[in-house]
Structures are given as structure tokens and as C-alpha cells.
Short mmCIF file of C-alpha atoms and ligand atoms in Angstrom, two decimals:
data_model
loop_
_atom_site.label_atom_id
_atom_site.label_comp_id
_atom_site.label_asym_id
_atom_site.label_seq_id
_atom_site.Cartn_x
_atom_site.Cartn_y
_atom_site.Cartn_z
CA UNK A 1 0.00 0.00 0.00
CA UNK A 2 1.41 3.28 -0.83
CA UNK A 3 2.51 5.77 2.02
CA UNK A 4 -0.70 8.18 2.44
CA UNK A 5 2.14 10.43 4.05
CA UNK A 6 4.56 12.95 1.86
CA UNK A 7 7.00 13.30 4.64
CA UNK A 8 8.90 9.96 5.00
CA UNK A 9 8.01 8.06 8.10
CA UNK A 10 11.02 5.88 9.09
CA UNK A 11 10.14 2.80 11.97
CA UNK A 12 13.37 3.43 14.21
CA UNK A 13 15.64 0.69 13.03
CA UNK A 14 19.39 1.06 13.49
CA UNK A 15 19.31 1.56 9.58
CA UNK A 16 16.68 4.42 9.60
CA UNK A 17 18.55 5.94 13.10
CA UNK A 18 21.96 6.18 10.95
CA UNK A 19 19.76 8.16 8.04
CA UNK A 20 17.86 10.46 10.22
CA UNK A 21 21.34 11.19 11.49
CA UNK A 22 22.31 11.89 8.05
CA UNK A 23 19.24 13.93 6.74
CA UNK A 24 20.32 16.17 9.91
CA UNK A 25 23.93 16.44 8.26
CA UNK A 26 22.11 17.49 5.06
CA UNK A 27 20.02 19.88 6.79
CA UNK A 28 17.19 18.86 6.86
CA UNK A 29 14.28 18.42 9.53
CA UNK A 30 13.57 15.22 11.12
CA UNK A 31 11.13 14.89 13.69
CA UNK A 32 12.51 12.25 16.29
CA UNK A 33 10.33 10.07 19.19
CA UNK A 34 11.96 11.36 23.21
CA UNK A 35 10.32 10.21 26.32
CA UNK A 36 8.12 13.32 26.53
CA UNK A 37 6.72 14.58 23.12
CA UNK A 38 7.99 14.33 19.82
CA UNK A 39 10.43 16.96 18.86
CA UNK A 40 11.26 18.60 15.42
CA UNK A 41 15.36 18.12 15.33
CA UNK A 42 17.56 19.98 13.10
CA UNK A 43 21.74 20.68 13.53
CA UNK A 44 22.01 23.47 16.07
CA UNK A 45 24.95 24.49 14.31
CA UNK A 46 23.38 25.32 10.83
CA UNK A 47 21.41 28.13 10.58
CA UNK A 48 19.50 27.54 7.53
CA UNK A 49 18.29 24.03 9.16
CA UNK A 50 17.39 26.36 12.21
CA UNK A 51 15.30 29.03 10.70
CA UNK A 52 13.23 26.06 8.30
CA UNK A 53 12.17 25.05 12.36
CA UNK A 54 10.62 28.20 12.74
CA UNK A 55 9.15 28.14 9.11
CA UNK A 56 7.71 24.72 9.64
CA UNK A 57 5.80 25.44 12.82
CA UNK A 58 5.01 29.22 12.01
CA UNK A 59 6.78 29.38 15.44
CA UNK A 60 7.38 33.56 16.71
CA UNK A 61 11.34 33.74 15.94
CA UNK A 62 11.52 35.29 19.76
CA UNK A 63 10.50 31.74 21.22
CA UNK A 64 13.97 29.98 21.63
CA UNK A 65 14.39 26.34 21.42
CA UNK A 66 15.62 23.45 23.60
CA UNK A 67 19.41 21.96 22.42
CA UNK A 68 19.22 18.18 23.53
CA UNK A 69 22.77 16.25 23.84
CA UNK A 70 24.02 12.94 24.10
CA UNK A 71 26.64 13.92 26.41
CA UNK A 72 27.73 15.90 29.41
CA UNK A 73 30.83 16.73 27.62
CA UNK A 74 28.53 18.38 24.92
CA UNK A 75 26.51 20.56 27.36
CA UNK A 76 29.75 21.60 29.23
CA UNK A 77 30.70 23.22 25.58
CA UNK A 78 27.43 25.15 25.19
CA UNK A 79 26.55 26.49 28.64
CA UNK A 80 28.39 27.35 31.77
CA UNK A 81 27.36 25.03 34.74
CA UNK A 82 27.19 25.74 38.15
CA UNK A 83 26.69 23.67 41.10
CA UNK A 84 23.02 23.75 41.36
CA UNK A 85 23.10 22.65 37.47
CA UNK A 86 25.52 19.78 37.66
CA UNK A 87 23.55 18.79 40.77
CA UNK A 88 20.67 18.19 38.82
CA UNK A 89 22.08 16.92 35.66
CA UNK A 90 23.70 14.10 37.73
CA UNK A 91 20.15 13.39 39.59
CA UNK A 92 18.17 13.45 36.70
CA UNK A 93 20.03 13.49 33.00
CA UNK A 94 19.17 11.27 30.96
CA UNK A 95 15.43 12.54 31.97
CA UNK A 96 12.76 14.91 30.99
CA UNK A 97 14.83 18.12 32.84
CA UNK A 98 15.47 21.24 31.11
CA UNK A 99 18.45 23.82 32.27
CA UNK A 100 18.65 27.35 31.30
CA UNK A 101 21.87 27.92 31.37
CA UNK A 102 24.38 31.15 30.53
CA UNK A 103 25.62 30.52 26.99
CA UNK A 104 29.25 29.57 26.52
CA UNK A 105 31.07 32.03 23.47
CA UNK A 106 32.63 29.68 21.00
CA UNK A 107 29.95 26.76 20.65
CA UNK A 108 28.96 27.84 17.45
CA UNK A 109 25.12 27.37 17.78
CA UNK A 110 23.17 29.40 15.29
CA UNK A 111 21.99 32.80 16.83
CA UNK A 112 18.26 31.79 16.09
CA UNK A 113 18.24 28.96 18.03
CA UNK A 114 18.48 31.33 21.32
CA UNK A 115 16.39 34.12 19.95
CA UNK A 116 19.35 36.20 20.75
CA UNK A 117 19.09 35.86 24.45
CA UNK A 118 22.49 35.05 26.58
CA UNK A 119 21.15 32.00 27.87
CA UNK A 120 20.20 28.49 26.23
CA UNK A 121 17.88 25.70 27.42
CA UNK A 122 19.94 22.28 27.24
CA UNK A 123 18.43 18.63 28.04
CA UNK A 124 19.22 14.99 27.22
CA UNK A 125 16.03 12.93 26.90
CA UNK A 126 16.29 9.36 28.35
CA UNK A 127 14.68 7.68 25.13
CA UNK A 128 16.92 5.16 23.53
CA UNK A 129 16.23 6.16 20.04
CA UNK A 130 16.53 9.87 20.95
CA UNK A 131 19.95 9.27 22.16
CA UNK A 132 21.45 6.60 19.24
CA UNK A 133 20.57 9.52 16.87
CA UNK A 134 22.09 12.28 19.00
CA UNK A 135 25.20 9.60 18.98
CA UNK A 136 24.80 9.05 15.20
CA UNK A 137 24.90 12.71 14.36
CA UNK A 138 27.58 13.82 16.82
CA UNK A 139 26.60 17.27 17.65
CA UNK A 140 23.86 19.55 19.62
CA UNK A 141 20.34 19.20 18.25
CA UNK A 142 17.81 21.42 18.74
CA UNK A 143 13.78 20.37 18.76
CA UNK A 144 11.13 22.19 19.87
CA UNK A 145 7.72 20.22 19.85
CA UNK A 146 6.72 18.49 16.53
CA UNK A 147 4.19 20.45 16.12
CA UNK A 148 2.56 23.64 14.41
CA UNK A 149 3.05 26.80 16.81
CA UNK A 150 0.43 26.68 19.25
CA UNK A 151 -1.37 23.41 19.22
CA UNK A 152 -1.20 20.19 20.71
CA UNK A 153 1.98 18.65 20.97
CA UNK A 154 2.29 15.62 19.55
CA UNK A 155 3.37 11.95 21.43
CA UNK A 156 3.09 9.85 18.10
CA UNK A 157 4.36 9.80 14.61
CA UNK A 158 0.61 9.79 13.18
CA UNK A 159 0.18 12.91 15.51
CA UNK A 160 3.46 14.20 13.79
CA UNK A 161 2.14 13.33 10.36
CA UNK A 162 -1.69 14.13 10.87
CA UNK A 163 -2.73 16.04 7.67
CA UNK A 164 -4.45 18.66 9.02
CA UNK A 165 -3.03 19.00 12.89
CA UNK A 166 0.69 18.24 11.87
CA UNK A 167 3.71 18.87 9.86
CA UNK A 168 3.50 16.15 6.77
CA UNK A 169 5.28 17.70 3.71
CA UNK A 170 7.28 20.42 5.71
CA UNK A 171 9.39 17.73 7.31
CA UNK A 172 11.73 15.08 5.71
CA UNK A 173 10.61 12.27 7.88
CA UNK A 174 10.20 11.28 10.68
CA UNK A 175 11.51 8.43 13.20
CA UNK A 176 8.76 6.60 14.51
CA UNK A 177 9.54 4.33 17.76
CA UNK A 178 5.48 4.34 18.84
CA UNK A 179 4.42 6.57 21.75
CA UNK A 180 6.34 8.95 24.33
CA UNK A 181 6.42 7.59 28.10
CA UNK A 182 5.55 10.43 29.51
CA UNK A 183 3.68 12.23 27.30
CA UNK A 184 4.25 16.01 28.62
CA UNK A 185 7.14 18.41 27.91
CA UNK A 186 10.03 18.52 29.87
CA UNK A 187 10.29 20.80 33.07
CA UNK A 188 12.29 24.06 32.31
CA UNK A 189 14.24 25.24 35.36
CA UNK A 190 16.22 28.57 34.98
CA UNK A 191 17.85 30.84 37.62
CA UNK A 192 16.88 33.81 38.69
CA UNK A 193 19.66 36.30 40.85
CA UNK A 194 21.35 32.72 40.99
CA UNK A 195 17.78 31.72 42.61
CA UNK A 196 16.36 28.48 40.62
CA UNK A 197 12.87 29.21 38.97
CA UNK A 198 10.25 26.85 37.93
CA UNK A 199 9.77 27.82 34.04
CA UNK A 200 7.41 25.22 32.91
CA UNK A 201 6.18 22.35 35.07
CA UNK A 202 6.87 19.02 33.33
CA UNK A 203 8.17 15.36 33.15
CA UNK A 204 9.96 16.18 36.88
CA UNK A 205 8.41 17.36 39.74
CA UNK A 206 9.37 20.74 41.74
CA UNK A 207 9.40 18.37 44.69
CA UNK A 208 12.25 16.37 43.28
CA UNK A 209 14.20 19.06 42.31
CA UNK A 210 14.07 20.58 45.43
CA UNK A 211 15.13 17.29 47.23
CA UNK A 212 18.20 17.91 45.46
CA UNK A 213 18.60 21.43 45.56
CA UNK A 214 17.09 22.13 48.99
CA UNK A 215 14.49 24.53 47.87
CA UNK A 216 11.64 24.04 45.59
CA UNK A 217 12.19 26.30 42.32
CA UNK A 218 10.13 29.74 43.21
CA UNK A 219 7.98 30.47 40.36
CA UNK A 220 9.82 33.29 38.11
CA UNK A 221 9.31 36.91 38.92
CA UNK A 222 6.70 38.55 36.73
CA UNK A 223 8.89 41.64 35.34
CA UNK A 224 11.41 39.38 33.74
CA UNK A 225 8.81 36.30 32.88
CA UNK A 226 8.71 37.75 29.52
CA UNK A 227 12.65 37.43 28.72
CA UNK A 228 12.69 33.99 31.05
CA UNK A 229 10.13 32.35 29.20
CA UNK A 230 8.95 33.65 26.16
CA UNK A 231 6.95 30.28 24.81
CA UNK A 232 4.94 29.91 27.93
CA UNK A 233 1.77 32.14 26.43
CA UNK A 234 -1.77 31.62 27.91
CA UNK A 235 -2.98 30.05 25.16
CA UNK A 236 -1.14 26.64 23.80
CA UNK A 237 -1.88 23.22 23.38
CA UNK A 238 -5.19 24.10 21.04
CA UNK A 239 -7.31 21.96 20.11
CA UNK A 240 -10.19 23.74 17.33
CA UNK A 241 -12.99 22.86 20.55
CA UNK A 242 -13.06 24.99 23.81
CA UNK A 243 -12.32 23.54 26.49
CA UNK A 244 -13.97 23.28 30.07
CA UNK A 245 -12.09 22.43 33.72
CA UNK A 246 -13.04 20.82 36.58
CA UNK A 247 -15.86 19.70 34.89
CA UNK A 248 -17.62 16.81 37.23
CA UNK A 249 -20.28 16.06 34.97
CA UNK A 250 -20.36 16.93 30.83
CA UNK A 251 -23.29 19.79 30.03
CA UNK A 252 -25.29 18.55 27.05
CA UNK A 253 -23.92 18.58 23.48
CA UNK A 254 -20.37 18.32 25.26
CA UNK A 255 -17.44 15.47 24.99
CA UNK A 256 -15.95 14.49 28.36
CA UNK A 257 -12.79 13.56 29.39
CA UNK A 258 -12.84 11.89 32.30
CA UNK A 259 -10.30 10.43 35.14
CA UNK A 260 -10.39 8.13 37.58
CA UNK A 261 -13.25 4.70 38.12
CA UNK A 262 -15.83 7.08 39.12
CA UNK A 263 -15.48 8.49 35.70
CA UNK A 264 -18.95 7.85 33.51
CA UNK A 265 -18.56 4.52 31.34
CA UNK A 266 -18.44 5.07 27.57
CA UNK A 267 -16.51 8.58 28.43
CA UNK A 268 -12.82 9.34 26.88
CA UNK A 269 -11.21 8.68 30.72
CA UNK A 270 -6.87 9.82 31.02
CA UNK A 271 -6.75 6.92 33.48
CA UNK A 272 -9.21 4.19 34.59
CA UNK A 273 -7.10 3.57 37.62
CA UNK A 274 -6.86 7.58 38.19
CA UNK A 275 -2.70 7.02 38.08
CA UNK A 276 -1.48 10.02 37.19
CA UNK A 277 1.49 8.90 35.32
CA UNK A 278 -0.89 7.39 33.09
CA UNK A 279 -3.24 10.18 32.70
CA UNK A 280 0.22 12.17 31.50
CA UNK A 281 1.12 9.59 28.80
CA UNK A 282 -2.82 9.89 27.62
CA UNK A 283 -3.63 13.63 27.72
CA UNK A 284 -2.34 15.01 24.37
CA UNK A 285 -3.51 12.04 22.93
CA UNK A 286 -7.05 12.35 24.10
CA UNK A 287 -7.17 16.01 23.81
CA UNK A 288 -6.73 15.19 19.76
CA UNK A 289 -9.59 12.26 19.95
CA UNK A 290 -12.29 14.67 21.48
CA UNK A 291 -11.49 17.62 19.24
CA UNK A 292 -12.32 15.04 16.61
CA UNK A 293 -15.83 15.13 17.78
CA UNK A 294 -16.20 18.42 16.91
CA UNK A 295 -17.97 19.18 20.16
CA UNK A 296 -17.16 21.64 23.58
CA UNK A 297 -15.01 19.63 25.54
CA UNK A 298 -15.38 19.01 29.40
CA UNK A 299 -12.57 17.69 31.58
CA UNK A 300 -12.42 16.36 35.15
CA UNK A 301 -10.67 17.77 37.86
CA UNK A 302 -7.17 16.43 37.97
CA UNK A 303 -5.18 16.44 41.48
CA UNK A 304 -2.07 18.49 41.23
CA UNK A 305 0.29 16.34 42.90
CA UNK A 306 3.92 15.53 41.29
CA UNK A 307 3.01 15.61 37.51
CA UNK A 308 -0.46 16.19 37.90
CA UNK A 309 1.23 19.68 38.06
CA UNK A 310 2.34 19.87 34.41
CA UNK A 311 -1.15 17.82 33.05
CA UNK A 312 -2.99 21.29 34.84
CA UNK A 313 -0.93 23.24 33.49
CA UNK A 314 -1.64 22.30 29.39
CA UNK A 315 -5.05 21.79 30.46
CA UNK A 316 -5.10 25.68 31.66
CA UNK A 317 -3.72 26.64 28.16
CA UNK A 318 -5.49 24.37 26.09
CA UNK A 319 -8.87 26.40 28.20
CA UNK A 320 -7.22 29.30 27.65
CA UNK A 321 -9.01 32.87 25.56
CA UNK A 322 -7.48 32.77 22.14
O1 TXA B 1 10.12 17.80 26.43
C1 TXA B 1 10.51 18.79 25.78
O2 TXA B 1 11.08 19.74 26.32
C2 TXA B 1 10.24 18.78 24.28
C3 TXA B 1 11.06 17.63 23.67
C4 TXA B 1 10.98 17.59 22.17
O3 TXA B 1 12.39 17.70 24.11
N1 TXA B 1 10.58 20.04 23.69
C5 TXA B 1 9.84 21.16 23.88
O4 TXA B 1 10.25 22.26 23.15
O5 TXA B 1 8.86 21.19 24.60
P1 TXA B 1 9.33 23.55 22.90
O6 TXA B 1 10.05 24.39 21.92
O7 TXA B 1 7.97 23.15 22.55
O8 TXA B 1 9.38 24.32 24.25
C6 TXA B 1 10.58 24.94 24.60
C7 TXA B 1 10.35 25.99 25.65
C8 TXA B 1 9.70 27.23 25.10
O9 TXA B 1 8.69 27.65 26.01
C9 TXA B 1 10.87 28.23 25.08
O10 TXA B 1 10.46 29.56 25.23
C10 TXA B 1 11.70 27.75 26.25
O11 TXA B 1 11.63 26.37 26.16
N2 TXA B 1 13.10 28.17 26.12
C11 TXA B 1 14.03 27.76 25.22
N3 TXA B 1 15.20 28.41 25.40
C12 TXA B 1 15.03 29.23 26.45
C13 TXA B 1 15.87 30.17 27.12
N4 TXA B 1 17.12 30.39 26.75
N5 TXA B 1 15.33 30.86 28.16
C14 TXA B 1 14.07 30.63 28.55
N6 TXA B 1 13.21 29.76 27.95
C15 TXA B 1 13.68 29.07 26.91
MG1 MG B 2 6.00 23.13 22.25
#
């Protein structure tokens, strides 16, 4: 049966891992599985590559991007890290952790892929394929979400490739290994007067970083939120439907997402068992599957405990005034 895609979508065997590494080489854009969402990757070194990210997702060219490595070596040559940093990068790299970190002179990133500021946002995902291509390639790699600028990320490669949601025919291909673990975005942590801030919750909780920092990050201070975080905007995660939250029962005419066994049967439901970790892995997925409905969507209240945080936190966005 022929592909119904015009991107290429490559199953991630050793073969395909070794091309995607070389499509990056030729600069083009390969969108490649991590633990949390898939990401759009292109050299972080070629500036061409770079700016077709930012064409491809209509992303704002002041929204930086996050540089993932295979190696500590490799962040050591982008970033300066201080104790705080190399802290966490031993507690929790590989993982779904993201530093902000001062930006080292001489590691030849493209400007674009740091908007310009004097910081950059460094993480190495703890996905297997992830990391054999970052090996394969040899260099930084940056990926922002695989998706177009302001919608819902995406945690498959049919979400990648979804012909009206997604990126077919802007990418080159992408490198399918099946669904993302955890299914939310990293957690960016940045400092703040050499005070660690809580950017975006995520894949780790504030409570485990603050086991290893002894503080929990303080969320950032409002007059520099702009400059610290310019891709957290109100409204993100889209679907076409509004959205509803808290939502114990659906109103007529509207789709419900449910969580938990007390959940109505029949209903779209994160997580039968109400496990969190599960409801993660589910949520973009779900969010898609109701907007497909065409209806006002309704979710249940989720508790906000470890990454019940970061599921709360898309929800608010997807609920968000556009
Ligand atoms: O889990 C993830 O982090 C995924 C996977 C693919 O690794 N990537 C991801 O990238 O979520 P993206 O572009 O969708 O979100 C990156 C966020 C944006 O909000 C951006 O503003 C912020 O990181 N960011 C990047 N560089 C920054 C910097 N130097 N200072 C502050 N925020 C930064
Ligand atoms: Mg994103």
C-alpha cells in the first residue's frame, strides 16, 4: 500500500537511526520520538536548518528552542554550569529536565536557536532512540515540539504526520519508535539572581528538584517572565474545541474527558485507575480524539500532585481565551 504520508516516516531501526542522522547532516528536519513529546530536530549548528524550524511550525522567531545532547561533555561546551546545574544533571540526566543555562562564546550554535538571548535551554532525553541519533549525528540538536506553533503537541508519529493538525510535507521524515512515556514536555528550570525558577512544570516534579537542591524552584518573577520564558503564552496546546475544567459532569452537546473509576462509562477517561502517570502519557492524545468530535469539551478535575502539576498546566492553556 502506498505511504498516504509525503513526509517519509522511518520505523526506528538502526538503519533508519543512521539516516535520520544523516538527513540532519544534510540539513534537513527530522522529527525524532523522546520520552516526553515528539520533537522537530535539526543541527544546532546550521542556521538555515534552524530558521526552516521556525518556518515549519510558524513558530514567533523570539521563542527559543531546547538543544538536547548525548553527552555531558557536549553541554559543558554550550553552557556554563554551576553547582546547582551539575547537581541536577547528575540526579536526573538522561530525563525529561530542562536547564537554562548562561551561553558559553565559541559553541557555534546558530543565533536563532536562542532568539538572541544570553542564555540556552539544554536537556538529554532518556529515550533510547533519541539518544542513538544524538550519537549518530555527533553534535547539539535542537527540537522544539513536533508540532505547528500553538497546538497540541504531539506523542506519536501519526500525531506528527496528521494532515491537518501536523507537519507532513514540511518535514523530511520522521523516526517513529510508537508513543512517548511520559507524554508532557520537559520541566524548564532557569535561575533567577542565581535563585532556581520553575519555568514550565513538566516530566519532573518541583518536589524532586528541590530534594536535590534544597528549595523548591520559586515560580519566576513577573517583570522578567517575559525574557525567562517567552513560549509559555496563555494560550497553547489548542485543540479547534473549547475547552472546560473541573468539569464533574459533561453539560449537554459536550465530549468528556474523564479520570479516575468514578469516571462515567463510555466517556474518553486519562486513566481508569486515576494514576497520574498514566493520565500524562494519555492527555495530548485524548485532547486530539475529542477535538475530533467536533464538540465543547469538558474535563475532570485532575489532582495536582507531582506531575499532575504539568497535566494542569496544558489543560489551563489548552482552556485558555485565544
Ligand atoms: O520535552 C521537551 O522539552 C520537548 C522535547 C521535544 O524535548 N521540547 C519542547 O520544546 O517542549 P518547545 O520548543 O515546545 O518548548 C521549549 C520551551 C519554550 O517555552 C521556550 O520559550 C523555552 O523552552 N526556552 C528555550 N530556550 C530558552 C531560554 N534560553 N530561556 C528561557 N526559555 C527558553
Ligand atoms: Mg512546544
Amino acid at each position: 500500500m502506498p505511504s498516504p504520508y509525503r513526509s517519509q516516516r522511518l520505523p526506528d531501526t538502526a538503519g533508519n537511526i543512521i539516516k535520520a542522522a544523516s538527513l540532519l547532516h544534510d540539513g534537513q528536519l527530522v522529527a525524532i520520538p523522546t520520552e516526553t513529546v515528539y520533537g522537530l530536530a535539526a543541527s544546532a549548528r546550521d542556521a538555515a536548518a534552524i530558521a526552516g524550524i521556525y518556518k515549519a511550525k510558524g513558530r514567533p522567531d523570539n521563542n527559543p528552542l531546547i538543544i538536547h545532547v548525548a553527552t555531558l561533555g557536549m553541554a559543558r561546551e554550550l553552557a556554563a554550569f554551576h553547582q546547582e546545574a551539575e547537581s541536577l544533571a547528575e540526579a536526573f540526566w538522561p530525563g525529561p529536565l530542562t536547564l537554562v543555562l548562561p551561553l558559553r562564546e565559541g559553541g557555534g550554535l546558530a543565533q536563532a536557536v536562542t532568539a538572541g538571548l544570553d542564555t540556552v535551554a539544554l536537556r538529554m532525553p532518556a529515550h533510547k532512540t533519541a539518544l542513538a541519533l544524538l550519537e549518530a549525528f555527533g553534535g547539539p540538536v535542537a527540537a522544539p515540539s513536533a508540532n505547528p506553533s500553538g497546538r497540541i503537541s504531539p506523542t506519536s508519529a501519526e500525531h506528527v504526520l496528521d494532515p491537518d493538525h501536523g507537519l507532513d510535507g514540511r518535514i523530511a521524515a520522521v523516526l517513529d519508535a510508537g508513543p512517548c512515556p511520559v507524554g508532557v514536555e520537559s520541566t524548564i528550570l532557569g535561575w533567577q539572581d542565581g535563585i532556581a525558577v520553575l519555568l514550565r512544570p513538566g516530566g519532573i516534579s518541583a518536589a524532586r528538584i528541590g530534594a536535590v537542591i534544597g528549595h523548591v524552584p520559586l515560580p519566576p518573577q513577573r517583570k522578567a517572565e517575559k525574557l525567562l520564558a517567552p513560549g509559555m503564552m496563555a494560550s497553547h496546546y489548542a485543540p479547534s474545541a473549547t475547552v472546560r475544567l473541573n468539569a464533574d459532569t459533561a453539560a449537554t452537546g459536550e465530549t468528556y474527558i474523564g479520570f479516575g473509576p468514578s469516571a462515567p462509562a463510555g466517556a474518553l477517561n486519562l486513566s481508569l485507575a486515576g494514576n497520574l502517570d498514566e493520565a500524562a502519557a494519555n492527555l495530548f492524545d485524548t485532547l486530539r480524539r475529542a477535538d475530533l468530535l467536533g464538540r465543547p469539551i469538558a474535563v475532570a478535575p485532575i489532582p495536582a500532585e507531582g506531575i499532575g502539576a504539568a497535566i494542569n498546566d496544558r489543560l489551563s492553556r489548552a482552556a485558555a481565551p485565544r
